[in-house]
PDB file of C-alpha atoms in Angstrom:
ATOM      1  CA  UNK A   5      43.443 -93.645 -76.642  1.00  0.00           C
ATOM      2  CA  UNK A   6      41.233 -90.516 -76.799  1.00  0.00           C
ATOM      3  CA  UNK A   7      43.937 -88.569 -74.972  1.00  0.00           C
ATOM      4  CA  UNK A   8      46.549 -89.799 -77.444  1.00  0.00           C
ATOM      5  CA  UNK A   9      44.390 -88.724 -80.381  1.00  0.00           C
ATOM      6  CA  UNK A  10      43.841 -85.306 -78.830  1.00  0.00           C
ATOM      7  CA  UNK A  11      47.573 -84.835 -78.236  1.00  0.00           C
ATOM      8  CA  UNK A  12      48.323 -85.948 -81.790  1.00  0.00           C
ATOM      9  CA  UNK A  13      45.835 -83.389 -83.123  1.00  0.00           C
ATOM     10  CA  UNK A  14      47.354 -80.669 -80.925  1.00  0.00           C
ATOM     11  CA  UNK A  15      50.854 -81.482 -82.140  1.00  0.00           C
ATOM     12  CA  UNK A  16      49.743 -81.463 -85.765  1.00  0.00           C
ATOM     13  CA  UNK A  17      48.073 -78.086 -85.373  1.00  0.00           C
ATOM     14  CA  UNK A  18      51.007 -76.569 -83.504  1.00  0.00           C
ATOM     15  CA  UNK A  19      53.435 -77.821 -86.163  1.00  0.00           C
ATOM     16  CA  UNK A  20      51.139 -76.527 -88.914  1.00  0.00           C
ATOM     17  CA  UNK A  21      51.022 -73.083 -87.323  1.00  0.00           C
ATOM     18  CA  UNK A  22      54.800 -73.089 -86.823  1.00  0.00           C
ATOM     19  CA  UNK A  23      55.389 -74.065 -90.455  1.00  0.00           C
ATOM     20  CA  UNK A  24      52.877 -71.542 -91.802  1.00  0.00           C
ATOM     21  CA  UNK A  25      54.446 -68.728 -89.775  1.00  0.00           C
ATOM     22  CA  UNK A  26      57.940 -69.730 -90.894  1.00  0.00           C
ATOM     23  CA  UNK A  27      56.777 -69.706 -94.510  1.00  0.00           C
ATOM     24  CA  UNK A  28      55.288 -66.246 -94.058  1.00  0.00           C
ATOM     25  CA  UNK A  29      58.417 -64.959 -92.355  1.00  0.00           C
ATOM     26  CA  UNK A  30      60.353 -65.884 -95.490  1.00  0.00           C
ATOM     27  CA  UNK A  31      57.608 -64.605 -97.809  1.00  0.00           C
ATOM     28  CA  UNK A  32      57.555 -61.106 -96.307  1.00  0.00           C
ATOM     29  CA  UNK A  33      61.264 -60.577 -95.779  1.00  0.00           C
ATOM     30  CA  UNK A  34      63.127 -58.918 -98.653  1.00  0.00           C
ATOM     31  CA  UNK A  35      62.773 -61.450-101.484  1.00  0.00           C
ATOM     32  CA  UNK A  36      65.717 -63.738-102.158  1.00  0.00           C
ATOM     33  CA  UNK A  37      66.379 -66.403-104.762  1.00  0.00           C
ATOM     34  CA  UNK A  38      65.125 -69.195-102.531  1.00  0.00           C
ATOM     35  CA  UNK A  39      61.678 -67.588-102.293  1.00  0.00           C
ATOM     36  CA  UNK A  40      61.482 -66.987-106.042  1.00  0.00           C
ATOM     37  CA  UNK A  41      62.590 -70.556-106.809  1.00  0.00           C
ATOM     38  CA  UNK A  42      59.938 -71.951-104.448  1.00  0.00           C
ATOM     39  CA  UNK A  43      57.298 -69.832-106.135  1.00  0.00           C
ATOM     40  CA  UNK A  44      58.362 -70.836-109.644  1.00  0.00           C
ATOM     41  CA  UNK A  45      58.817 -74.574-109.043  1.00  0.00           C
ATOM     42  CA  UNK A  46      55.559 -74.901-107.088  1.00  0.00           C
ATOM     43  CA  UNK A  47      57.161 -75.989-103.814  1.00  0.00           C
ATOM     44  CA  UNK A  48      55.951 -72.888-101.977  1.00  0.00           C
ATOM     45  CA  UNK A  49      52.334 -73.531-103.020  1.00  0.00           C
ATOM     46  CA  UNK A  50      52.559 -77.206-102.016  1.00  0.00           C
ATOM     47  CA  UNK A  51      54.081 -76.354 -98.642  1.00  0.00           C
ATOM     48  CA  UNK A  52      51.494 -73.630 -98.062  1.00  0.00           C
ATOM     49  CA  UNK A  53      48.576 -75.984 -98.732  1.00  0.00           C
ATOM     50  CA  UNK A  54      49.979 -78.704 -96.468  1.00  0.00           C
ATOM     51  CA  UNK A  55      50.774 -76.482 -93.505  1.00  0.00           C
ATOM     52  CA  UNK A  56      47.475 -74.589 -93.713  1.00  0.00           C
ATOM     53  CA  UNK A  57      45.560 -77.865 -93.519  1.00  0.00           C
ATOM     54  CA  UNK A  58      47.678 -78.988 -90.568  1.00  0.00           C
ATOM     55  CA  UNK A  59      47.031 -75.620 -88.897  1.00  0.00           C
ATOM     56  CA  UNK A  60      43.292 -76.199 -89.086  1.00  0.00           C
ATOM     57  CA  UNK A  61      42.328 -74.354 -92.275  1.00  0.00           C
ATOM     58  CA  UNK A  62      39.580 -76.054 -94.293  1.00  0.00           C
ATOM     59  CA  UNK A  63      40.982 -78.112 -97.168  1.00  0.00           C
ATOM     60  CA  UNK A  64      39.054 -76.193 -99.848  1.00  0.00           C
ATOM     61  CA  UNK A  65      40.320 -72.841 -98.568  1.00  0.00           C
ATOM     62  CA  UNK A  66      43.893 -74.152 -98.331  1.00  0.00           C
ATOM     63  CA  UNK A  67      43.595 -75.417-101.906  1.00  0.00           C
ATOM     64  CA  UNK A  68      42.265 -72.038-103.110  1.00  0.00           C
ATOM     65  CA  UNK A  69      45.189 -70.210-101.495  1.00  0.00           C
ATOM     66  CA  UNK A  70      47.670 -72.664-102.990  1.00  0.00           C
ATOM     67  CA  UNK A  71      46.142 -72.297-106.462  1.00  0.00           C
ATOM     68  CA  UNK A  72      46.711 -68.558-106.256  1.00  0.00           C
ATOM     69  CA  UNK A  73      50.402 -69.213-105.656  1.00  0.00           C
ATOM     70  CA  UNK A  74      50.568 -71.817-108.419  1.00  0.00           C
ATOM     71  CA  UNK A  75      49.922 -69.100-110.994  1.00  0.00           C
ATOM     72  CA  UNK A  76      53.721 -68.586-110.987  1.00  0.00           C
ATOM     73  CA  UNK A  77      54.646 -72.251-111.349  1.00  0.00           C
ATOM     74  CA  UNK A  78      56.887 -72.627-114.404  1.00  0.00           C
ATOM     75  CA  UNK A  79      57.784 -68.939-114.514  1.00  0.00           C
ATOM     76  CA  UNK A  80      61.381 -67.817-114.989  1.00  0.00           C
ATOM     77  CA  UNK A  81      63.118 -67.076-111.692  1.00  0.00           C
ATOM     78  CA  UNK A  82      65.385 -64.576-113.451  1.00  0.00           C
ATOM     79  CA  UNK A  83      62.311 -62.511-114.302  1.00  0.00           C
ATOM     80  CA  UNK A  84      60.201 -63.125-111.202  1.00  0.00           C
ATOM     81  CA  UNK A  85      62.839 -62.238-108.580  1.00  0.00           C
ATOM     82  CA  UNK A  86      63.690 -58.723-109.878  1.00  0.00           C
ATOM     83  CA  UNK A  87      59.976 -57.984-110.209  1.00  0.00           C
ATOM     84  CA  UNK A  88      59.351 -59.084-106.619  1.00  0.00           C
ATOM     85  CA  UNK A  89      62.204 -56.910-105.382  1.00  0.00           C
ATOM     86  CA  UNK A  90      60.830 -53.878-107.202  1.00  0.00           C
ATOM     87  CA  UNK A  91      57.328 -54.509-105.832  1.00  0.00           C
ATOM     88  CA  UNK A  92      58.639 -55.079-102.298  1.00  0.00           C
ATOM     89  CA  UNK A  93      60.716 -51.899-102.332  1.00  0.00           C
ATOM     90  CA  UNK A  94      57.842 -49.865-103.773  1.00  0.00           C
ATOM     91  CA  UNK A  95      55.301 -51.095-101.214  1.00  0.00           C
ATOM     92  CA  UNK A  96      57.310 -51.507 -98.045  1.00  0.00           C
ATOM     93  CA  UNK A  97      60.562 -49.547 -98.318  1.00  0.00           C
ATOM     94  CA  UNK A  98      59.740 -46.243-100.047  1.00  0.00           C
ATOM     95  CA  UNK A  99      61.693 -43.498 -98.217  1.00  0.00           C
ATOM     96  CA  UNK A 100      60.716 -40.106 -96.898  1.00  0.00           C
ATOM     97  CA  UNK A 101      57.675 -41.107 -94.867  1.00  0.00           C
ATOM     98  CA  UNK A 102      55.692 -42.006 -97.999  1.00  0.00           C
ATOM     99  CA  UNK A 103      55.817 -45.777 -97.628  1.00  0.00           C
ATOM    100  CA  UNK A 104      52.503 -47.211 -98.933  1.00  0.00           C
ATOM    101  CA  UNK A 105      52.494 -50.085 -96.422  1.00  0.00           C
ATOM    102  CA  UNK A 106      54.875 -50.044 -93.478  1.00  0.00           C
ATOM    103  CA  UNK A 107      56.129 -53.565 -92.659  1.00  0.00           C
ATOM    104  CA  UNK A 108      56.653 -52.627 -88.991  1.00  0.00           C
ATOM    105  CA  UNK A 109      53.887 -52.834 -86.404  1.00  0.00           C
ATOM    106  CA  UNK A 110      54.549 -49.535 -84.666  1.00  0.00           C
ATOM    107  CA  UNK A 111      54.851 -47.550 -87.904  1.00  0.00           C
ATOM    108  CA  UNK A 112      51.916 -49.314 -89.541  1.00  0.00           C
ATOM    109  CA  UNK A 113      49.610 -48.537 -86.601  1.00  0.00           C
ATOM    110  CA  UNK A 114      50.857 -44.929 -86.524  1.00  0.00           C
ATOM    111  CA  UNK A 115      49.583 -44.480 -90.087  1.00  0.00           C
ATOM    112  CA  UNK A 116      46.395 -46.515 -89.570  1.00  0.00           C
ATOM    113  CA  UNK A 117      45.426 -44.339 -86.620  1.00  0.00           C
ATOM    114  CA  UNK A 118      46.136 -41.147 -88.565  1.00  0.00           C
ATOM    115  CA  UNK A 119      48.760 -39.975 -86.095  1.00  0.00           C
ATOM    116  CA  UNK A 120      50.689 -36.855 -87.166  1.00  0.00           C
ATOM    117  CA  UNK A 121      54.289 -36.863 -88.321  1.00  0.00           C
ATOM    118  CA  UNK A 122      56.609 -39.531 -89.658  1.00  0.00           C
ATOM    119  CA  UNK A 123      56.493 -42.807 -87.710  1.00  0.00           C
ATOM    120  CA  UNK A 124      59.354 -43.647 -85.372  1.00  0.00           C
ATOM    121  CA  UNK A 125      60.794 -47.096 -86.082  1.00  0.00           C
ATOM    122  CA  UNK A 126      62.911 -47.856 -83.007  1.00  0.00           C
ATOM    123  CA  UNK A 127      62.400 -47.803 -79.231  1.00  0.00           C
ATOM    124  CA  UNK A 128      58.658 -47.287 -79.332  1.00  0.00           C
ATOM    125  CA  UNK A 129      56.334 -48.846 -76.715  1.00  0.00           C
ATOM    126  CA  UNK A 130      55.434 -51.491 -79.325  1.00  0.00           C
ATOM    127  CA  UNK A 131      59.003 -52.444 -80.197  1.00  0.00           C
ATOM    128  CA  UNK A 132      59.985 -52.485 -76.522  1.00  0.00           C
ATOM    129  CA  UNK A 133      57.163 -54.883 -75.682  1.00  0.00           C
ATOM    130  CA  UNK A 134      57.946 -57.127 -78.662  1.00  0.00           C
ATOM    131  CA  UNK A 135      61.569 -57.184 -77.549  1.00  0.00           C
ATOM    132  CA  UNK A 136      60.558 -57.977 -73.962  1.00  0.00           C
ATOM    133  CA  UNK A 137      58.311 -60.869 -74.989  1.00  0.00           C
ATOM    134  CA  UNK A 138      61.054 -62.273 -77.219  1.00  0.00           C
ATOM    135  CA  UNK A 139      63.618 -61.975 -74.429  1.00  0.00           C
ATOM    136  CA  UNK A 140      61.251 -63.714 -71.986  1.00  0.00           C
ATOM    137  CA  UNK A 141      61.077 -66.638 -74.431  1.00  0.00           C
ATOM    138  CA  UNK A 142      64.866 -66.735 -74.833  1.00  0.00           C
ATOM    139  CA  UNK A 143      64.940 -65.099 -78.269  1.00  0.00           C
ATOM    140  CA  UNK A 144      67.058 -62.201 -79.506  1.00  0.00           C
ATOM    141  CA  UNK A 145      65.786 -60.380 -82.593  1.00  0.00           C
ATOM    142  CA  UNK A 146      68.033 -60.581 -85.654  1.00  0.00           C
ATOM    143  CA  UNK A 147      69.824 -57.362 -86.613  1.00  0.00           C
ATOM    144  CA  UNK A 148      68.013 -55.528 -83.815  1.00  0.00           C
ATOM    145  CA  UNK A 149      70.174 -52.437 -84.289  1.00  0.00           C
ATOM    146  CA  UNK A 150      69.483 -52.209 -88.029  1.00  0.00           C
ATOM    147  CA  UNK A 151      65.919 -53.523 -88.302  1.00  0.00           C
ATOM    148  CA  UNK A 152      62.988 -52.894 -85.922  1.00  0.00           C
ATOM    149  CA  UNK A 153      62.053 -56.113 -84.102  1.00  0.00           C
ATOM    150  CA  UNK A 154      58.338 -55.520 -84.802  1.00  0.00           C
ATOM    151  CA  UNK A 155      58.659 -56.241 -88.526  1.00  0.00           C
ATOM    152  CA  UNK A 156      56.086 -58.542 -90.076  1.00  0.00           C
ATOM    153  CA  UNK A 157      58.736 -61.157 -90.806  1.00  0.00           C
ATOM    154  CA  UNK A 158      60.275 -61.048 -87.297  1.00  0.00           C
ATOM    155  CA  UNK A 159      56.846 -61.398 -85.691  1.00  0.00           C
ATOM    156  CA  UNK A 160      55.998 -64.378 -87.880  1.00  0.00           C
ATOM    157  CA  UNK A 161      59.383 -65.935 -87.106  1.00  0.00           C
ATOM    158  CA  UNK A 162      58.779 -65.498 -83.373  1.00  0.00           C
ATOM    159  CA  UNK A 163      55.320 -67.056 -83.610  1.00  0.00           C
ATOM    160  CA  UNK A 164      56.833 -69.969 -85.530  1.00  0.00           C
ATOM    161  CA  UNK A 165      59.326 -70.475 -82.711  1.00  0.00           C
ATOM    162  CA  UNK A 166      56.626 -70.353 -80.004  1.00  0.00           C
ATOM    163  CA  UNK A 167      54.386 -72.903 -81.719  1.00  0.00           C
ATOM    164  CA  UNK A 168      57.334 -75.167 -82.530  1.00  0.00           C
ATOM    165  CA  UNK A 169      58.374 -75.160 -78.871  1.00  0.00           C
ATOM    166  CA  UNK A 170      54.828 -75.987 -77.840  1.00  0.00           C
ATOM    167  CA  UNK A 171      54.744 -78.886 -80.314  1.00  0.00           C
ATOM    168  CA  UNK A 172      58.023 -80.200 -78.915  1.00  0.00           C
ATOM    169  CA  UNK A 173      56.704 -80.024 -75.341  1.00  0.00           C
ATOM    170  CA  UNK A 174      53.523 -81.859 -76.349  1.00  0.00           C
ATOM    171  CA  UNK A 175      55.529 -84.627 -78.007  1.00  0.00           C
ATOM    172  CA  UNK A 176      57.529 -85.027 -74.783  1.00  0.00           C
ATOM    173  CA  UNK A 177      54.272 -85.049 -72.770  1.00  0.00           C
ATOM    174  CA  UNK A 178      55.483 -82.009 -70.799  1.00  0.00           C
ATOM    175  CA  UNK A 179      52.055 -80.533 -70.139  1.00  0.00           C
ATOM    176  CA  UNK A 180      53.151 -77.619 -67.949  1.00  0.00           C
ATOM    177  CA  UNK A 181      55.846 -76.592 -70.412  1.00  0.00           C
ATOM    178  CA  UNK A 182      53.411 -76.863 -73.317  1.00  0.00           C
ATOM    179  CA  UNK A 183      50.968 -74.637 -71.436  1.00  0.00           C
ATOM    180  CA  UNK A 184      53.693 -72.024 -70.890  1.00  0.00           C
ATOM    181  CA  UNK A 185      54.522 -71.899 -74.615  1.00  0.00           C
ATOM    182  CA  UNK A 186      50.809 -71.780 -75.429  1.00  0.00           C
ATOM    183  CA  UNK A 187      50.335 -68.819 -73.110  1.00  0.00           C
ATOM    184  CA  UNK A 188      53.252 -66.988 -74.721  1.00  0.00           C
ATOM    185  CA  UNK A 189      51.894 -67.648 -78.205  1.00  0.00           C
ATOM    186  CA  UNK A 190      48.414 -66.445 -77.272  1.00  0.00           C
ATOM    187  CA  UNK A 191      49.741 -63.337 -75.543  1.00  0.00           C
ATOM    188  CA  UNK A 192      51.959 -62.346 -78.445  1.00  0.00           C
ATOM    189  CA  UNK A 193      49.300 -63.027 -81.069  1.00  0.00           C
ATOM    190  CA  UNK A 194      46.671 -61.065 -79.165  1.00  0.00           C
ATOM    191  CA  UNK A 195      48.804 -58.048 -78.331  1.00  0.00           C
ATOM    192  CA  UNK A 196      50.820 -57.847 -81.527  1.00  0.00           C
ATOM    193  CA  UNK A 197      50.392 -60.030 -84.618  1.00  0.00           C
ATOM    194  CA  UNK A 198      46.594 -60.069 -84.704  1.00  0.00           C
ATOM    195  CA  UNK A 199      46.435 -56.359 -83.873  1.00  0.00           C
ATOM    196  CA  UNK A 200      47.909 -55.278 -87.214  1.00  0.00           C
ATOM    197  CA  UNK A 201      49.024 -58.034 -89.608  1.00  0.00           C
ATOM    198  CA  UNK A 202      45.483 -58.780 -90.902  1.00  0.00           C
ATOM    199  CA  UNK A 203      45.243 -55.118 -91.969  1.00  0.00           C
ATOM    200  CA  UNK A 204      48.779 -55.282 -93.368  1.00  0.00           C
ATOM    201  CA  UNK A 205      47.735 -58.216 -95.580  1.00  0.00           C
ATOM    202  CA  UNK A 206      44.595 -56.383 -96.732  1.00  0.00           C
ATOM    203  CA  UNK A 207      46.608 -53.272 -97.612  1.00  0.00           C
ATOM    204  CA  UNK A 208      49.116 -55.414 -99.494  1.00  0.00           C
ATOM    205  CA  UNK A 209      46.324 -56.975-101.573  1.00  0.00           C
ATOM    206  CA  UNK A 210      44.948 -53.520-102.353  1.00  0.00           C
ATOM    207  CA  UNK A 211      48.369 -52.269-103.459  1.00  0.00           C
ATOM    208  CA  UNK A 212      48.966 -55.321-105.653  1.00  0.00           C
ATOM    209  CA  UNK A 213      45.454 -55.516-107.143  1.00  0.00           C
ATOM    210  CA  UNK A 214      46.293 -53.439-110.205  1.00  0.00           C
ATOM    211  CA  UNK A 215      49.730 -55.006-110.685  1.00  0.00           C
ATOM    212  CA  UNK A 216      48.773 -58.655-110.368  1.00  0.00           C
ATOM    213  CA  UNK A 217      52.077 -59.615-108.755  1.00  0.00           C
ATOM    214  CA  UNK A 218      52.695 -62.510-106.365  1.00  0.00           C
ATOM    215  CA  UNK A 219      52.339 -60.405-103.220  1.00  0.00           C
ATOM    216  CA  UNK A 220      48.557 -60.484-103.519  1.00  0.00           C
ATOM    217  CA  UNK A 221      48.705 -64.294-103.489  1.00  0.00           C
ATOM    218  CA  UNK A 222      51.186 -64.246-100.601  1.00  0.00           C
ATOM    219  CA  UNK A 223      48.848 -61.917 -98.693  1.00  0.00           C
ATOM    220  CA  UNK A 224      46.006 -64.410 -99.222  1.00  0.00           C
ATOM    221  CA  UNK A 225      48.269 -67.038 -97.649  1.00  0.00           C
ATOM    222  CA  UNK A 226      48.874 -64.676 -94.771  1.00  0.00           C
ATOM    223  CA  UNK A 227      45.164 -64.068 -94.251  1.00  0.00           C
ATOM    224  CA  UNK A 228      44.408 -67.796 -94.181  1.00  0.00           C
ATOM    225  CA  UNK A 229      47.178 -68.467 -91.672  1.00  0.00           C
ATOM    226  CA  UNK A 230      46.087 -65.543 -89.500  1.00  0.00           C
ATOM    227  CA  UNK A 231      42.547 -66.922 -89.514  1.00  0.00           C
ATOM    228  CA  UNK A 232      43.883 -70.207 -88.143  1.00  0.00           C
ATOM    229  CA  UNK A 233      45.986 -68.299 -85.637  1.00  0.00           C
ATOM    230  CA  UNK A 234      42.964 -66.275 -84.490  1.00  0.00           C
ATOM    231  CA  UNK A 235      40.888 -69.459 -84.071  1.00  0.00           C
ATOM    232  CA  UNK A 236      43.693 -71.003 -82.042  1.00  0.00           C
ATOM    233  CA  UNK A 237      44.150 -67.870 -79.965  1.00  0.00           C
ATOM    234  CA  UNK A 238      40.415 -67.774 -79.197  1.00  0.00           C
ATOM    235  CA  UNK A 239      40.632 -71.366 -77.987  1.00  0.00           C
ATOM    236  CA  UNK A 240      43.637 -70.606 -75.846  1.00  0.00           C
ATOM    237  CA  UNK A 241      45.822 -72.695 -78.172  1.00  0.00           C
ATOM    238  CA  UNK A 242      44.550 -75.780 -76.364  1.00  0.00           C
ATOM    239  CA  UNK A 243      41.870 -77.064 -78.731  1.00  0.00           C
TER     240      UNK A 243
END
């Protein structure tokens, strides 16, 4: 019975992490109507609170994050969506090497480290390793020729996939397979996601502080999920 309870807890946490990462993949891709509708009808906040709790975040912290997102409940999608697109383009897509916050790991770290010149977006050691880890797990990055595979939304989507596969293996009582997916999730989080996305979320909050737009609240969601991911990574994704 104790073993069953432990497995149930592991499945719940793996599913929570998968759901949180999927939510964040959608939240930090270029905003579409679905994201704006979820923000305005409160579904995004409700989903965020539920999956954070499942992922191991304390209930009061999950509630605080969700309340930040609920500030837009009842707002007009027709007004919120254009504003989000303007904010997203200003922060993450400004051309000419003057992007305030690069949404790509390699470029973001280039700026953070104060490296000279304009960051290269494709075929860097970072993107090649991200691509290799995805390929090892049987995943091909979307639009790899048009969009660097080390984007914040692609990395979250990949982490969602890894944790979902681990949850599936646990449900089937395939311990060796679950351990393989756990190892892949830990390796990718340690080498990539946790190496830059916490700073990306902090920079996003700083950029949005004066504007008061939803990306500050979405960054708070990201920070909470990354905290759960870091705790899981430290425990080898087994606890």
